[in-house]
């Protein structure tokens, strides 16, 4: 029979005797697997517990950080609105102060009461600080030419 050619997609087996040991072992193996599947070692439980604690701690820290950021944004918005209100009040006070000044009256008081005069041509000396600043600090007397 070893030399026979068999057609089809299945190979026929020669009369094979079932192995009693194999059948007995096959029946007992799933029970062992089930017992092992439900059993977890102490190390694995400790690892899972530590992982859960770490995850919960990280999530609590993240939620706390989100809350702090939200509160900071609200505080910054409140401070910005307060700054805008103060700027507006300052501009209004400045405009009121400038609006109440009569420049002709200031000129009259300066000339008549304090004896001030306009500068003559030779009294005006121009200095340049070279840095582009709007003012020059005088730290020593200005020399006369």
mmCIF file with all atom_site columns, C-alpha atoms in Angstrom:
data_model
loop_
_atom_site.group_PDB
_atom_site.id
_atom_site.type_symbol
_atom_site.label_atom_id
_atom_site.label_alt_id
_atom_site.label_comp_id
_atom_site.label_asym_id
_atom_site.label_entity_id
_atom_site.label_seq_id
_atom_site.pdbx_PDB_ins_code
_atom_site.Cartn_x
_atom_site.Cartn_y
_atom_site.Cartn_z
_atom_site.occupancy
_atom_site.B_iso_or_equiv
_atom_site.pdbx_formal_charge
_atom_site.auth_seq_id
_atom_site.auth_comp_id
_atom_site.auth_asym_id
_atom_site.auth_atom_id
_atom_site.pdbx_PDB_model_num
ATOM 1   C CA . UNK A 1 1   ? 0.000  0.000   0.000  1.00 0.00 ? 1   UNK A CA 1
ATOM 2   C CA . UNK A 1 2   ? 2.965  2.298   0.403  1.00 0.00 ? 2   UNK A CA 1
ATOM 3   C CA . UNK A 1 3   ? 3.359  2.444   -3.350 1.00 0.00 ? 3   UNK A CA 1
ATOM 4   C CA . UNK A 1 4   ? -0.246 3.335   -4.131 1.00 0.00 ? 4   UNK A CA 1
ATOM 5   C CA . UNK A 1 5   ? -0.999 6.744   -5.612 1.00 0.00 ? 5   UNK A CA 1
ATOM 6   C CA . UNK A 1 6   ? -3.887 8.499   -3.857 1.00 0.00 ? 6   UNK A CA 1
ATOM 7   C CA . UNK A 1 7   ? -5.881 11.233  -5.568 1.00 0.00 ? 7   UNK A CA 1
ATOM 8   C CA . UNK A 1 8   ? -7.722 13.984  -3.741 1.00 0.00 ? 8   UNK A CA 1
ATOM 9   C CA . UNK A 1 9   ? -6.981 16.465  -1.036 1.00 0.00 ? 9   UNK A CA 1
ATOM 10  C CA . UNK A 1 10  ? -6.912 14.129  1.935  1.00 0.00 ? 10  UNK A CA 1
ATOM 11  C CA . UNK A 1 11  ? -4.406 11.480  2.710  1.00 0.00 ? 11  UNK A CA 1
ATOM 12  C CA . UNK A 1 12  ? -5.766 8.297   4.092  1.00 0.00 ? 12  UNK A CA 1
ATOM 13  C CA . UNK A 1 13  ? -4.012 6.952   7.126  1.00 0.00 ? 13  UNK A CA 1
ATOM 14  C CA . UNK A 1 14  ? -2.950 3.416   7.439  1.00 0.00 ? 14  UNK A CA 1
ATOM 15  C CA . UNK A 1 15  ? -4.684 1.629   10.261 1.00 0.00 ? 15  UNK A CA 1
ATOM 16  C CA . UNK A 1 16  ? -3.235 3.394   13.188 1.00 0.00 ? 16  UNK A CA 1
ATOM 17  C CA . UNK A 1 17  ? -3.868 2.291   16.760 1.00 0.00 ? 17  UNK A CA 1
ATOM 18  C CA . UNK A 1 18  ? -4.869 5.050   19.186 1.00 0.00 ? 18  UNK A CA 1
ATOM 19  C CA . UNK A 1 19  ? -2.342 5.677   21.925 1.00 0.00 ? 19  UNK A CA 1
ATOM 20  C CA . UNK A 1 20  ? -3.925 5.364   25.350 1.00 0.00 ? 20  UNK A CA 1
ATOM 21  C CA . UNK A 1 21  ? -1.305 7.540   27.063 1.00 0.00 ? 21  UNK A CA 1
ATOM 22  C CA . UNK A 1 22  ? -1.819 10.299  24.555 1.00 0.00 ? 22  UNK A CA 1
ATOM 23  C CA . UNK A 1 23  ? -5.590 10.320  25.064 1.00 0.00 ? 23  UNK A CA 1
ATOM 24  C CA . UNK A 1 24  ? -5.302 10.322  28.833 1.00 0.00 ? 24  UNK A CA 1
ATOM 25  C CA . UNK A 1 25  ? -2.743 13.181  28.776 1.00 0.00 ? 25  UNK A CA 1
ATOM 26  C CA . UNK A 1 26  ? -4.877 15.138  26.332 1.00 0.00 ? 26  UNK A CA 1
ATOM 27  C CA . UNK A 1 27  ? -7.847 15.035  28.692 1.00 0.00 ? 27  UNK A CA 1
ATOM 28  C CA . UNK A 1 28  ? -5.848 16.251  31.694 1.00 0.00 ? 28  UNK A CA 1
ATOM 29  C CA . UNK A 1 29  ? -3.969 19.089  29.955 1.00 0.00 ? 29  UNK A CA 1
ATOM 30  C CA . UNK A 1 30  ? -6.858 21.601  29.666 1.00 0.00 ? 30  UNK A CA 1
ATOM 31  C CA . UNK A 1 31  ? -7.524 21.359  33.396 1.00 0.00 ? 31  UNK A CA 1
ATOM 32  C CA . UNK A 1 32  ? -3.934 22.344  34.162 1.00 0.00 ? 32  UNK A CA 1
ATOM 33  C CA . UNK A 1 33  ? -4.120 25.249  31.732 1.00 0.00 ? 33  UNK A CA 1
ATOM 34  C CA . UNK A 1 34  ? -7.349 26.496  33.307 1.00 0.00 ? 34  UNK A CA 1
ATOM 35  C CA . UNK A 1 35  ? -5.819 26.389  36.772 1.00 0.00 ? 35  UNK A CA 1
ATOM 36  C CA . UNK A 1 36  ? -2.741 28.270  35.631 1.00 0.00 ? 36  UNK A CA 1
ATOM 37  C CA . UNK A 1 37  ? -4.743 30.824  33.700 1.00 0.00 ? 37  UNK A CA 1
ATOM 38  C CA . UNK A 1 38  ? -6.651 31.947  36.787 1.00 0.00 ? 38  UNK A CA 1
ATOM 39  C CA . UNK A 1 39  ? -3.619 31.954  39.062 1.00 0.00 ? 39  UNK A CA 1
ATOM 40  C CA . UNK A 1 40  ? -1.543 35.168  39.309 1.00 0.00 ? 40  UNK A CA 1
ATOM 41  C CA . UNK A 1 41  ? 1.734  35.335  41.146 1.00 0.00 ? 41  UNK A CA 1
ATOM 42  C CA . UNK A 1 42  ? 2.347  37.766  43.995 1.00 0.00 ? 42  UNK A CA 1
ATOM 43  C CA . UNK A 1 43  ? 4.980  39.657  41.990 1.00 0.00 ? 43  UNK A CA 1
ATOM 44  C CA . UNK A 1 44  ? 2.551  40.220  39.129 1.00 0.00 ? 44  UNK A CA 1
ATOM 45  C CA . UNK A 1 45  ? -0.118 41.508  41.544 1.00 0.00 ? 45  UNK A CA 1
ATOM 46  C CA . UNK A 1 46  ? 2.390  43.896  43.136 1.00 0.00 ? 46  UNK A CA 1
ATOM 47  C CA . UNK A 1 47  ? 3.458  45.111  39.690 1.00 0.00 ? 47  UNK A CA 1
ATOM 48  C CA . UNK A 1 48  ? -0.153 45.717  38.624 1.00 0.00 ? 48  UNK A CA 1
ATOM 49  C CA . UNK A 1 49  ? -0.928 47.498  41.903 1.00 0.00 ? 49  UNK A CA 1
ATOM 50  C CA . UNK A 1 50  ? 2.091  49.772  41.557 1.00 0.00 ? 50  UNK A CA 1
ATOM 51  C CA . UNK A 1 51  ? 1.174  50.504  37.943 1.00 0.00 ? 51  UNK A CA 1
ATOM 52  C CA . UNK A 1 52  ? -2.371 51.443  38.978 1.00 0.00 ? 52  UNK A CA 1
ATOM 53  C CA . UNK A 1 53  ? -1.116 53.675  41.819 1.00 0.00 ? 53  UNK A CA 1
ATOM 54  C CA . UNK A 1 54  ? 1.325  55.368  39.433 1.00 0.00 ? 54  UNK A CA 1
ATOM 55  C CA . UNK A 1 55  ? -1.395 55.875  36.836 1.00 0.00 ? 55  UNK A CA 1
ATOM 56  C CA . UNK A 1 56  ? -3.869 57.331  39.355 1.00 0.00 ? 56  UNK A CA 1
ATOM 57  C CA . UNK A 1 57  ? -1.163 59.620  40.764 1.00 0.00 ? 57  UNK A CA 1
ATOM 58  C CA . UNK A 1 58  ? -0.216 60.827  37.288 1.00 0.00 ? 58  UNK A CA 1
ATOM 59  C CA . UNK A 1 59  ? -3.840 61.500  36.400 1.00 0.00 ? 59  UNK A CA 1
ATOM 60  C CA . UNK A 1 60  ? -4.416 63.421  39.652 1.00 0.00 ? 60  UNK A CA 1
ATOM 61  C CA . UNK A 1 61  ? -1.286 65.504  39.007 1.00 0.00 ? 61  UNK A CA 1
ATOM 62  C CA . UNK A 1 62  ? -2.409 66.200  35.414 1.00 0.00 ? 62  UNK A CA 1
ATOM 63  C CA . UNK A 1 63  ? -5.904 67.262  36.520 1.00 0.00 ? 63  UNK A CA 1
ATOM 64  C CA . UNK A 1 64  ? -4.390 69.523  39.189 1.00 0.00 ? 64  UNK A CA 1
ATOM 65  C CA . UNK A 1 65  ? -2.060 71.064  36.597 1.00 0.00 ? 65  UNK A CA 1
ATOM 66  C CA . UNK A 1 66  ? -4.975 71.672  34.222 1.00 0.00 ? 66  UNK A CA 1
ATOM 67  C CA . UNK A 1 67  ? -6.890 73.373  37.034 1.00 0.00 ? 67  UNK A CA 1
ATOM 68  C CA . UNK A 1 68  ? -3.933 75.610  37.882 1.00 0.00 ? 68  UNK A CA 1
ATOM 69  C CA . UNK A 1 69  ? -3.535 76.625  34.236 1.00 0.00 ? 69  UNK A CA 1
ATOM 70  C CA . UNK A 1 70  ? -7.230 77.448  33.941 1.00 0.00 ? 70  UNK A CA 1
ATOM 71  C CA . UNK A 1 71  ? -7.099 79.547  37.136 1.00 0.00 ? 71  UNK A CA 1
ATOM 72  C CA . UNK A 1 72  ? -3.968 81.344  35.908 1.00 0.00 ? 72  UNK A CA 1
ATOM 73  C CA . UNK A 1 73  ? -5.627 82.197  32.604 1.00 0.00 ? 73  UNK A CA 1
ATOM 74  C CA . UNK A 1 74  ? -8.657 83.589  34.445 1.00 0.00 ? 74  UNK A CA 1
ATOM 75  C CA . UNK A 1 75  ? -6.405 85.627  36.752 1.00 0.00 ? 75  UNK A CA 1
ATOM 76  C CA . UNK A 1 76  ? -4.411 87.021  33.806 1.00 0.00 ? 76  UNK A CA 1
ATOM 77  C CA . UNK A 1 77  ? -7.632 88.004  32.028 1.00 0.00 ? 77  UNK A CA 1
ATOM 78  C CA . UNK A 1 78  ? -8.860 89.738  35.196 1.00 0.00 ? 78  UNK A CA 1
ATOM 79  C CA . UNK A 1 79  ? -5.551 91.616  35.575 1.00 0.00 ? 79  UNK A CA 1
ATOM 80  C CA . UNK A 1 80  ? -5.612 92.652  31.900 1.00 0.00 ? 80  UNK A CA 1
ATOM 81  C CA . UNK A 1 81  ? -9.111 94.097  32.246 1.00 0.00 ? 81  UNK A CA 1
ATOM 82  C CA . UNK A 1 82  ? -8.014 95.899  35.426 1.00 0.00 ? 82  UNK A CA 1
ATOM 83  C CA . UNK A 1 83  ? -4.965 97.307  33.577 1.00 0.00 ? 83  UNK A CA 1
ATOM 84  C CA . UNK A 1 84  ? -7.127 98.523  30.701 1.00 0.00 ? 84  UNK A CA 1
ATOM 85  C CA . UNK A 1 85  ? -9.486 100.262 33.138 1.00 0.00 ? 85  UNK A CA 1
ATOM 86  C CA . UNK A 1 86  ? -6.530 101.939 34.896 1.00 0.00 ? 86  UNK A CA 1
ATOM 87  C CA . UNK A 1 87  ? -5.054 103.068 31.565 1.00 0.00 ? 87  UNK A CA 1
ATOM 88  C CA . UNK A 1 88  ? -8.371 104.544 30.551 1.00 0.00 ? 88  UNK A CA 1
ATOM 89  C CA . UNK A 1 89  ? -8.714 106.373 33.892 1.00 0.00 ? 89  UNK A CA 1
ATOM 90  C CA . UNK A 1 90  ? -5.137 107.659 33.564 1.00 0.00 ? 90  UNK A CA 1
ATOM 91  C CA . UNK A 1 91  ? -5.729 108.933 30.017 1.00 0.00 ? 91  UNK A CA 1
ATOM 92  C CA . UNK A 1 92  ? -8.911 110.703 31.133 1.00 0.00 ? 92  UNK A CA 1
ATOM 93  C CA . UNK A 1 93  ? -7.113 112.362 34.067 1.00 0.00 ? 93  UNK A CA 1
ATOM 94  C CA . UNK A 1 94  ? -4.236 113.433 31.793 1.00 0.00 ? 94  UNK A CA 1
ATOM 95  C CA . UNK A 1 95  ? -6.629 114.935 29.251 1.00 0.00 ? 95  UNK A CA 1
ATOM 96  C CA . UNK A 1 96  ? -8.495 116.782 32.030 1.00 0.00 ? 96  UNK A CA 1
ATOM 97  C CA . UNK A 1 97  ? -5.214 118.143 33.386 1.00 0.00 ? 97  UNK A CA 1
ATOM 98  C CA . UNK A 1 98  ? -4.059 119.298 29.960 1.00 0.00 ? 98  UNK A CA 1
ATOM 99  C CA . UNK A 1 99  ? -7.454 120.742 29.128 1.00 0.00 ? 99  UNK A CA 1
ATOM 100 C CA . UNK A 1 100 ? -7.497 122.963 32.241 1.00 0.00 ? 100 UNK A CA 1
ATOM 101 C CA . UNK A 1 101 ? -4.124 124.594 31.475 1.00 0.00 ? 101 UNK A CA 1
ATOM 102 C CA . UNK A 1 102 ? -4.283 127.943 29.724 1.00 0.00 ? 102 UNK A CA 1
ATOM 103 C CA . UNK A 1 103 ? -0.919 128.301 27.989 1.00 0.00 ? 103 UNK A CA 1
ATOM 104 C CA . UNK A 1 104 ? -1.324 132.052 27.469 1.00 0.00 ? 104 UNK A CA 1
ATOM 105 C CA . UNK A 1 105 ? -1.839 132.510 31.216 1.00 0.00 ? 105 UNK A CA 1
ATOM 106 C CA . UNK A 1 106 ? 1.279  130.430 31.939 1.00 0.00 ? 106 UNK A CA 1
ATOM 107 C CA . UNK A 1 107 ? 3.273  132.596 29.515 1.00 0.00 ? 107 UNK A CA 1
ATOM 108 C CA . UNK A 1 108 ? 1.983  135.826 31.085 1.00 0.00 ? 108 UNK A CA 1
ATOM 109 C CA . UNK A 1 109 ? 2.841  134.692 34.637 1.00 0.00 ? 109 UNK A CA 1
ATOM 110 C CA . UNK A 1 110 ? 6.322  133.506 33.575 1.00 0.00 ? 110 UNK A CA 1
ATOM 111 C CA . UNK A 1 111 ? 7.182  136.798 31.868 1.00 0.00 ? 111 UNK A CA 1
ATOM 112 C CA . UNK A 1 112 ? 5.540  139.283 34.225 1.00 0.00 ? 112 UNK A CA 1
ATOM 113 C CA . UNK A 1 113 ? 5.867  137.692 37.654 1.00 0.00 ? 113 UNK A CA 1
ATOM 114 C CA . UNK A 1 114 ? 9.083  135.692 37.301 1.00 0.00 ? 114 UNK A CA 1
ATOM 115 C CA . UNK A 1 115 ? 10.923 137.886 34.778 1.00 0.00 ? 115 UNK A CA 1
ATOM 116 C CA . UNK A 1 116 ? 11.553 135.097 32.293 1.00 0.00 ? 116 UNK A CA 1
ATOM 117 C CA . UNK A 1 117 ? 12.459 135.930 28.681 1.00 0.00 ? 117 UNK A CA 1
ATOM 118 C CA . UNK A 1 118 ? 12.863 133.992 25.487 1.00 0.00 ? 118 UNK A CA 1
ATOM 119 C CA . UNK A 1 119 ? 16.375 132.655 24.772 1.00 0.00 ? 119 UNK A CA 1
ATOM 120 C CA . UNK A 1 120 ? 18.508 134.737 22.445 1.00 0.00 ? 120 UNK A CA 1
ATOM 121 C CA . UNK A 1 121 ? 20.419 133.347 19.493 1.00 0.00 ? 121 UNK A CA 1
ATOM 122 C CA . UNK A 1 122 ? 23.720 132.803 21.342 1.00 0.00 ? 122 UNK A CA 1
ATOM 123 C CA . UNK A 1 123 ? 22.186 131.138 24.394 1.00 0.00 ? 123 UNK A CA 1
ATOM 124 C CA . UNK A 1 124 ? 20.970 127.974 22.657 1.00 0.00 ? 124 UNK A CA 1
ATOM 125 C CA . UNK A 1 125 ? 23.569 125.183 22.583 1.00 0.00 ? 125 UNK A CA 1
ATOM 126 C CA . UNK A 1 126 ? 22.685 121.831 21.031 1.00 0.00 ? 126 UNK A CA 1
ATOM 127 C CA . UNK A 1 127 ? 24.298 118.606 22.280 1.00 0.00 ? 127 UNK A CA 1
ATOM 128 C CA . UNK A 1 128 ? 24.000 115.148 20.813 1.00 0.00 ? 128 UNK A CA 1
ATOM 129 C CA . UNK A 1 129 ? 24.368 112.066 22.995 1.00 0.00 ? 129 UNK A CA 1
ATOM 130 C CA . UNK A 1 130 ? 24.952 109.777 19.993 1.00 0.00 ? 130 UNK A CA 1
ATOM 131 C CA . UNK A 1 131 ? 22.814 106.982 21.474 1.00 0.00 ? 131 UNK A CA 1
ATOM 132 C CA . UNK A 1 132 ? 19.513 108.228 20.157 1.00 0.00 ? 132 UNK A CA 1
ATOM 133 C CA . UNK A 1 133 ? 18.055 108.854 23.630 1.00 0.00 ? 133 UNK A CA 1
ATOM 134 C CA . UNK A 1 134 ? 15.445 111.570 24.026 1.00 0.00 ? 134 UNK A CA 1
ATOM 135 C CA . UNK A 1 135 ? 17.305 113.438 26.751 1.00 0.00 ? 135 UNK A CA 1
ATOM 136 C CA . UNK A 1 136 ? 20.809 114.239 27.951 1.00 0.00 ? 136 UNK A CA 1
ATOM 137 C CA . UNK A 1 137 ? 21.819 114.122 31.614 1.00 0.00 ? 137 UNK A CA 1
ATOM 138 C CA . UNK A 1 138 ? 23.979 116.955 32.738 1.00 0.00 ? 138 UNK A CA 1
ATOM 139 C CA . UNK A 1 139 ? 26.607 115.715 35.200 1.00 0.00 ? 139 UNK A CA 1
ATOM 140 C CA . UNK A 1 140 ? 28.938 118.733 34.979 1.00 0.00 ? 140 UNK A CA 1
ATOM 141 C CA . UNK A 1 141 ? 28.566 122.434 34.140 1.00 0.00 ? 141 UNK A CA 1
ATOM 142 C CA . UNK A 1 142 ? 28.292 123.238 30.443 1.00 0.00 ? 142 UNK A CA 1
ATOM 143 C CA . UNK A 1 143 ? 31.436 125.088 29.249 1.00 0.00 ? 143 UNK A CA 1
ATOM 144 C CA . UNK A 1 144 ? 30.999 128.531 27.692 1.00 0.00 ? 144 UNK A CA 1
ATOM 145 C CA . UNK A 1 145 ? 32.544 129.137 24.303 1.00 0.00 ? 145 UNK A CA 1
#
